[in-house]
Amino acid sequence: RVLDIREKRAADRVVDLSDKAPKIRHFFGRDSELQKINGWLKTHKVIVIHGIAGMGKTALVAMVVEQYKGERNLMWYKLHEWDTLTGPLEQLAELLTKINRRRLKTYLSSKLNIDMTELSYILEEELKDANLLLVFDDFHKASRPIVQLFSILVEILERIKGVQIIVTTRYPMLFYDRREVMIKKIVAELHLK
């Protein structure tokens, strides 16, 4: 019984792994974009914000994240050219473990090679109704396996509730196709000018 109560409390608390997000001191001129993103967070699963360097993509998303602190489980992951598939997965596993969802962490610690089919089943179970807002900054630096992971995530998010992903990138990446944007309305795109 004591263990059940502890697990319930852990599941009820909101976890914030957005400490890597930049701290915004001044923000102006992007109110309509901010409003658009907040609207899409009610209707879409993935939001892709793209534009050339220096347009304020990261700052805009940092403002969005600030609005959801204390309400949603948050994760901010900045991609680098050297990131392997395990980097973002381990960060996600850490977040999920903090809300008592340990299958991804167990899987990653037990496998030398990640099987994408197995991973997709685990992610679907772990992410369901998890109240997550996941941010992946600088997605244009993603390696091919990470892009493949995001293709899997788009497919999974079509079937489950409780998870939204925001991606910033200098140019749109090929982890989704036009159907997800135009017909299924899973992905929303914002070209920042």
mmCIF file of C-alpha atoms in Angstrom:
data_model
loop_
_atom_site.group_PDB
_atom_site.id
_atom_site.type_symbol
_atom_site.label_atom_id
_atom_site.label_comp_id
_atom_site.label_asym_id
_atom_site.label_seq_id
_atom_site.Cartn_x
_atom_site.Cartn_y
_atom_site.Cartn_z
ATOM 1 C CA ARG A 1 0.000 0.000 0.000
ATOM 2 C CA VAL A 2 2.758 2.499 0.837
ATOM 3 C CA LEU A 3 4.437 1.694 -2.486
ATOM 4 C CA ASP A 4 1.129 2.237 -4.333
ATOM 5 C CA ILE A 5 0.724 5.668 -2.724
ATOM 6 C CA ARG A 6 4.304 6.648 -3.655
ATOM 7 C CA GLU A 7 3.772 5.524 -7.251
ATOM 8 C CA LYS A 8 0.518 7.515 -7.451
ATOM 9 C CA ARG A 9 2.237 10.660 -6.123
ATOM 10 C CA ALA A 10 5.109 10.274 -8.610
ATOM 11 C CA ALA A 11 2.609 9.859 -11.455
ATOM 12 C CA ASP A 12 0.706 12.972 -10.328
ATOM 13 C CA ARG A 13 3.689 15.322 -10.092
ATOM 14 C CA VAL A 14 4.900 17.239 -13.108
ATOM 15 C CA VAL A 15 8.491 16.666 -14.219
ATOM 16 C CA ASP A 16 10.525 19.457 -15.802
ATOM 17 C CA LEU A 17 13.636 18.590 -17.808
ATOM 18 C CA SER A 18 13.672 21.881 -19.687
ATOM 19 C CA ASP A 19 16.636 23.372 -17.816
ATOM 20 C CA LYS A 20 18.670 23.401 -21.069
ATOM 21 C CA ALA A 21 16.203 25.824 -22.655
ATOM 22 C CA PRO A 22 17.591 29.353 -22.945
ATOM 23 C CA LYS A 23 16.381 31.909 -20.437
ATOM 24 C CA ILE A 24 14.579 34.680 -22.295
ATOM 25 C CA ARG A 25 15.047 38.200 -20.947
ATOM 26 C CA HIS A 26 13.347 40.139 -23.721
ATOM 27 C CA PHE A 27 10.625 38.878 -26.007
ATOM 28 C CA PHE A 28 8.683 40.967 -28.492
ATOM 29 C CA GLY A 29 7.259 40.891 -31.983
ATOM 30 C CA ARG A 30 6.228 37.238 -32.111
ATOM 31 C CA ASP A 31 2.844 37.335 -30.372
ATOM 32 C CA SER A 32 0.896 36.043 -33.385
ATOM 33 C CA GLU A 33 3.330 33.129 -33.818
ATOM 34 C CA LEU A 34 3.098 32.337 -30.099
ATOM 35 C CA GLN A 35 -0.689 32.353 -30.321
ATOM 36 C CA LYS A 36 -0.587 30.100 -33.400
ATOM 37 C CA ILE A 37 1.680 27.560 -31.669
ATOM 38 C CA ASN A 38 -0.516 27.495 -28.559
ATOM 39 C CA GLY A 39 -3.527 26.840 -30.794
ATOM 40 C CA TRP A 40 -1.735 24.029 -32.600
ATOM 41 C CA LEU A 41 -0.837 22.422 -29.262
ATOM 42 C CA LYS A 42 -4.572 21.786 -28.868
ATOM 43 C CA THR A 43 -5.051 20.260 -32.325
ATOM 44 C CA HIS A 44 -1.735 18.856 -33.610
ATOM 45 C CA LYS A 45 0.830 16.339 -32.343
ATOM 46 C CA VAL A 46 4.018 17.731 -33.902
ATOM 47 C CA ILE A 47 4.913 21.348 -34.567
ATOM 48 C CA VAL A 48 7.871 22.060 -36.822
ATOM 49 C CA ILE A 49 9.270 25.587 -36.677
ATOM 50 C CA HIS A 50 11.803 26.319 -39.386
ATOM 51 C CA GLY A 51 13.721 29.313 -40.623
ATOM 52 C CA ILE A 52 17.248 30.574 -41.152
ATOM 53 C CA ALA A 53 19.679 31.024 -38.265
ATOM 54 C CA GLY A 54 18.963 33.968 -35.987
ATOM 55 C CA MET A 55 15.217 34.236 -36.663
ATOM 56 C CA GLY A 56 14.285 33.489 -33.035
ATOM 57 C CA LYS A 57 13.028 29.897 -33.347
ATOM 58 C CA THR A 58 14.631 28.792 -30.093
ATOM 59 C CA ALA A 59 13.511 31.902 -28.193
ATOM 60 C CA LEU A 60 9.948 31.473 -29.446
ATOM 61 C CA VAL A 61 9.797 27.853 -28.299
ATOM 62 C CA ALA A 62 11.413 28.742 -24.965
ATOM 63 C CA MET A 63 8.483 31.135 -24.408
ATOM 64 C CA VAL A 64 6.021 28.353 -25.205
ATOM 65 C CA VAL A 65 7.735 26.041 -22.721
ATOM 66 C CA GLU A 66 7.613 28.725 -20.011
ATOM 67 C CA GLN A 67 3.824 28.831 -20.377
ATOM 68 C CA TYR A 68 3.498 25.097 -19.663
ATOM 69 C CA LYS A 69 5.797 24.829 -16.644
ATOM 70 C CA GLY A 70 3.914 23.231 -13.773
ATOM 71 C CA GLU A 71 1.162 21.956 -16.102
ATOM 72 C CA ARG A 72 2.922 19.414 -18.321
ATOM 73 C CA ASN A 73 5.897 17.101 -18.154
ATOM 74 C CA LEU A 74 8.550 18.968 -20.112
ATOM 75 C CA MET A 75 11.759 17.997 -21.868
ATOM 76 C CA TRP A 76 14.153 20.147 -23.880
ATOM 77 C CA TYR A 77 16.803 18.427 -25.983
ATOM 78 C CA LYS A 78 19.284 20.354 -28.129
ATOM 79 C CA LEU A 79 20.612 18.239 -30.961
ATOM 80 C CA HIS A 80 24.254 18.236 -32.054
ATOM 81 C CA GLU A 81 25.965 16.728 -35.083
ATOM 82 C CA TRP A 82 27.549 14.083 -32.847
ATOM 83 C CA ASP A 83 24.330 12.908 -31.186
ATOM 84 C CA THR A 84 23.534 9.246 -31.616
ATOM 85 C CA LEU A 85 20.104 7.699 -31.272
ATOM 86 C CA THR A 86 20.706 6.923 -27.599
ATOM 87 C CA GLY A 87 21.154 10.596 -26.634
ATOM 88 C CA PRO A 88 17.548 11.767 -27.040
ATOM 89 C CA LEU A 89 16.213 8.333 -26.043
ATOM 90 C CA GLU A 90 18.109 8.361 -22.746
ATOM 91 C CA GLN A 91 16.811 11.857 -21.965
ATOM 92 C CA LEU A 92 13.268 10.702 -22.751
ATOM 93 C CA ALA A 93 13.793 7.566 -20.639
ATOM 94 C CA GLU A 94 14.895 9.754 -17.719
ATOM 95 C CA LEU A 95 11.727 11.833 -18.003
ATOM 96 C CA LEU A 96 9.499 8.762 -18.268
ATOM 97 C CA THR A 97 11.208 7.101 -15.298
ATOM 98 C CA LYS A 98 10.397 10.146 -13.174
ATOM 99 C CA ILE A 99 6.696 9.577 -13.914
ATOM 100 C CA ASN A 100 6.945 5.834 -13.156
ATOM 101 C CA ARG A 101 7.275 4.575 -16.698
ATOM 102 C CA ARG A 102 10.442 2.518 -16.703
ATOM 103 C CA ARG A 103 10.189 0.240 -19.752
ATOM 104 C CA LEU A 104 12.220 2.489 -22.060
ATOM 105 C CA LYS A 105 15.029 2.869 -19.518
ATOM 106 C CA THR A 106 15.083 -0.895 -18.911
ATOM 107 C CA TYR A 107 15.117 -1.574 -22.638
ATOM 108 C CA LEU A 108 17.972 0.855 -23.320
ATOM 109 C CA SER A 109 20.093 -0.546 -20.492
ATOM 110 C CA SER A 110 19.591 -4.135 -21.673
ATOM 111 C CA LYS A 111 20.296 -3.702 -25.391
ATOM 112 C CA LEU A 112 23.525 -3.091 -27.264
ATOM 113 C CA ASN A 113 21.679 -2.513 -30.529
ATOM 114 C CA ILE A 114 18.309 -0.814 -30.666
ATOM 115 C CA ASP A 115 15.664 -2.620 -32.697
ATOM 116 C CA MET A 116 13.357 0.069 -34.110
ATOM 117 C CA THR A 117 10.330 -2.257 -34.164
ATOM 118 C CA GLU A 118 10.750 -3.167 -30.487
ATOM 119 C CA LEU A 119 11.405 0.460 -29.679
ATOM 120 C CA SER A 120 8.188 1.566 -31.391
ATOM 121 C CA TYR A 121 6.077 -0.822 -29.268
ATOM 122 C CA ILE A 122 7.757 0.354 -26.071
ATOM 123 C CA LEU A 123 7.399 4.019 -26.964
ATOM 124 C CA GLU A 124 3.722 3.654 -27.789
ATOM 125 C CA GLU A 125 3.004 2.121 -24.378
ATOM 126 C CA GLU A 126 5.242 4.489 -22.439
ATOM 127 C CA LEU A 127 4.058 7.702 -24.098
ATOM 128 C CA LYS A 128 0.313 7.037 -23.933
ATOM 129 C CA ASP A 129 -1.422 9.711 -21.807
ATOM 130 C CA ALA A 130 1.913 10.918 -20.396
ATOM 131 C CA ASN A 131 1.078 14.653 -20.552
ATOM 132 C CA LEU A 132 4.377 15.408 -22.316
ATOM 133 C CA LEU A 133 5.633 18.413 -24.199
ATOM 134 C CA LEU A 134 8.938 17.466 -25.831
ATOM 135 C CA VAL A 135 11.162 20.023 -27.537
ATOM 136 C CA PHE A 136 13.953 19.108 -29.923
ATOM 137 C CA ASP A 137 16.020 22.162 -30.821
ATOM 138 C CA ASP A 138 18.346 22.340 -33.863
ATOM 139 C CA PHE A 139 16.823 19.296 -35.543
ATOM 140 C CA HIS A 140 18.725 20.059 -38.763
ATOM 141 C CA LYS A 141 21.726 18.512 -36.969
ATOM 142 C CA ALA A 142 19.941 15.169 -36.442
ATOM 143 C CA SER A 143 21.610 11.985 -37.650
ATOM 144 C CA ARG A 144 19.734 9.580 -39.896
ATOM 145 C CA PRO A 145 18.765 7.198 -37.016
ATOM 146 C CA ILE A 146 17.278 10.144 -35.098
ATOM 147 C CA VAL A 147 15.286 11.192 -38.170
ATOM 148 C CA GLN A 148 14.026 7.581 -38.402
ATOM 149 C CA LEU A 149 13.038 7.733 -34.718
ATOM 150 C CA PHE A 150 10.938 10.806 -35.460
ATOM 151 C CA SER A 151 9.191 9.017 -38.319
ATOM 152 C CA ILE A 152 8.217 6.360 -35.782
ATOM 153 C CA LEU A 153 7.080 9.017 -33.304
ATOM 154 C CA VAL A 154 4.801 10.678 -35.883
ATOM 155 C CA GLU A 155 3.188 7.308 -36.564
ATOM 156 C CA ILE A 156 2.778 6.589 -32.834
ATOM 157 C CA LEU A 157 1.421 10.031 -31.992
ATOM 158 C CA GLU A 158 -1.312 9.591 -34.579
ATOM 159 C CA ARG A 159 -2.731 6.785 -32.384
ATOM 160 C CA ILE A 160 -2.204 8.115 -28.844
ATOM 161 C CA LYS A 161 -3.059 11.158 -26.745
ATOM 162 C CA GLY A 162 -1.062 13.145 -24.239
ATOM 163 C CA VAL A 163 2.139 13.951 -26.143
ATOM 164 C CA GLN A 164 3.143 16.884 -28.304
ATOM 165 C CA ILE A 165 6.524 17.507 -29.889
ATOM 166 C CA ILE A 166 7.981 20.823 -31.009
ATOM 167 C CA VAL A 167 10.933 20.751 -33.388
ATOM 168 C CA THR A 168 13.072 23.719 -34.390
ATOM 169 C CA THR A 169 15.148 23.429 -37.520
ATOM 170 C CA ARG A 170 16.748 25.590 -40.162
ATOM 171 C CA TYR A 171 14.923 23.659 -42.874
ATOM 172 C CA PRO A 172 12.110 21.095 -42.855
ATOM 173 C CA MET A 173 13.358 17.542 -42.296
ATOM 174 C CA LEU A 174 12.008 14.420 -43.954
ATOM 175 C CA PHE A 175 10.558 12.605 -40.940
ATOM 176 C CA TYR A 176 6.983 13.246 -42.112
ATOM 177 C CA ASP A 177 5.256 13.772 -45.420
ATOM 178 C CA ARG A 178 2.665 16.198 -46.768
ATOM 179 C CA ARG A 179 -0.216 13.861 -45.773
ATOM 180 C CA GLU A 180 0.591 14.393 -42.081
ATOM 181 C CA VAL A 181 0.420 18.158 -42.643
ATOM 182 C CA MET A 182 -2.384 18.639 -45.156
ATOM 183 C CA ILE A 183 -4.766 15.710 -44.635
ATOM 184 C CA LYS A 184 -4.207 14.104 -41.243
ATOM 185 C CA LYS A 185 -3.345 17.396 -39.484
ATOM 186 C CA ILE A 186 -0.812 15.656 -37.221
ATOM 187 C CA VAL A 187 2.058 17.983 -38.133
ATOM 188 C CA ALA A 188 1.867 21.775 -38.233
ATOM 189 C CA GLU A 189 4.597 23.829 -39.872
ATOM 190 C CA LEU A 190 5.594 27.391 -39.085
ATOM 191 C CA HIS A 191 8.098 29.096 -41.356
ATOM 192 C CA LEU A 192 9.641 31.839 -39.244
ATOM 193 C CA LYS A 193 10.653 34.899 -41.242
#
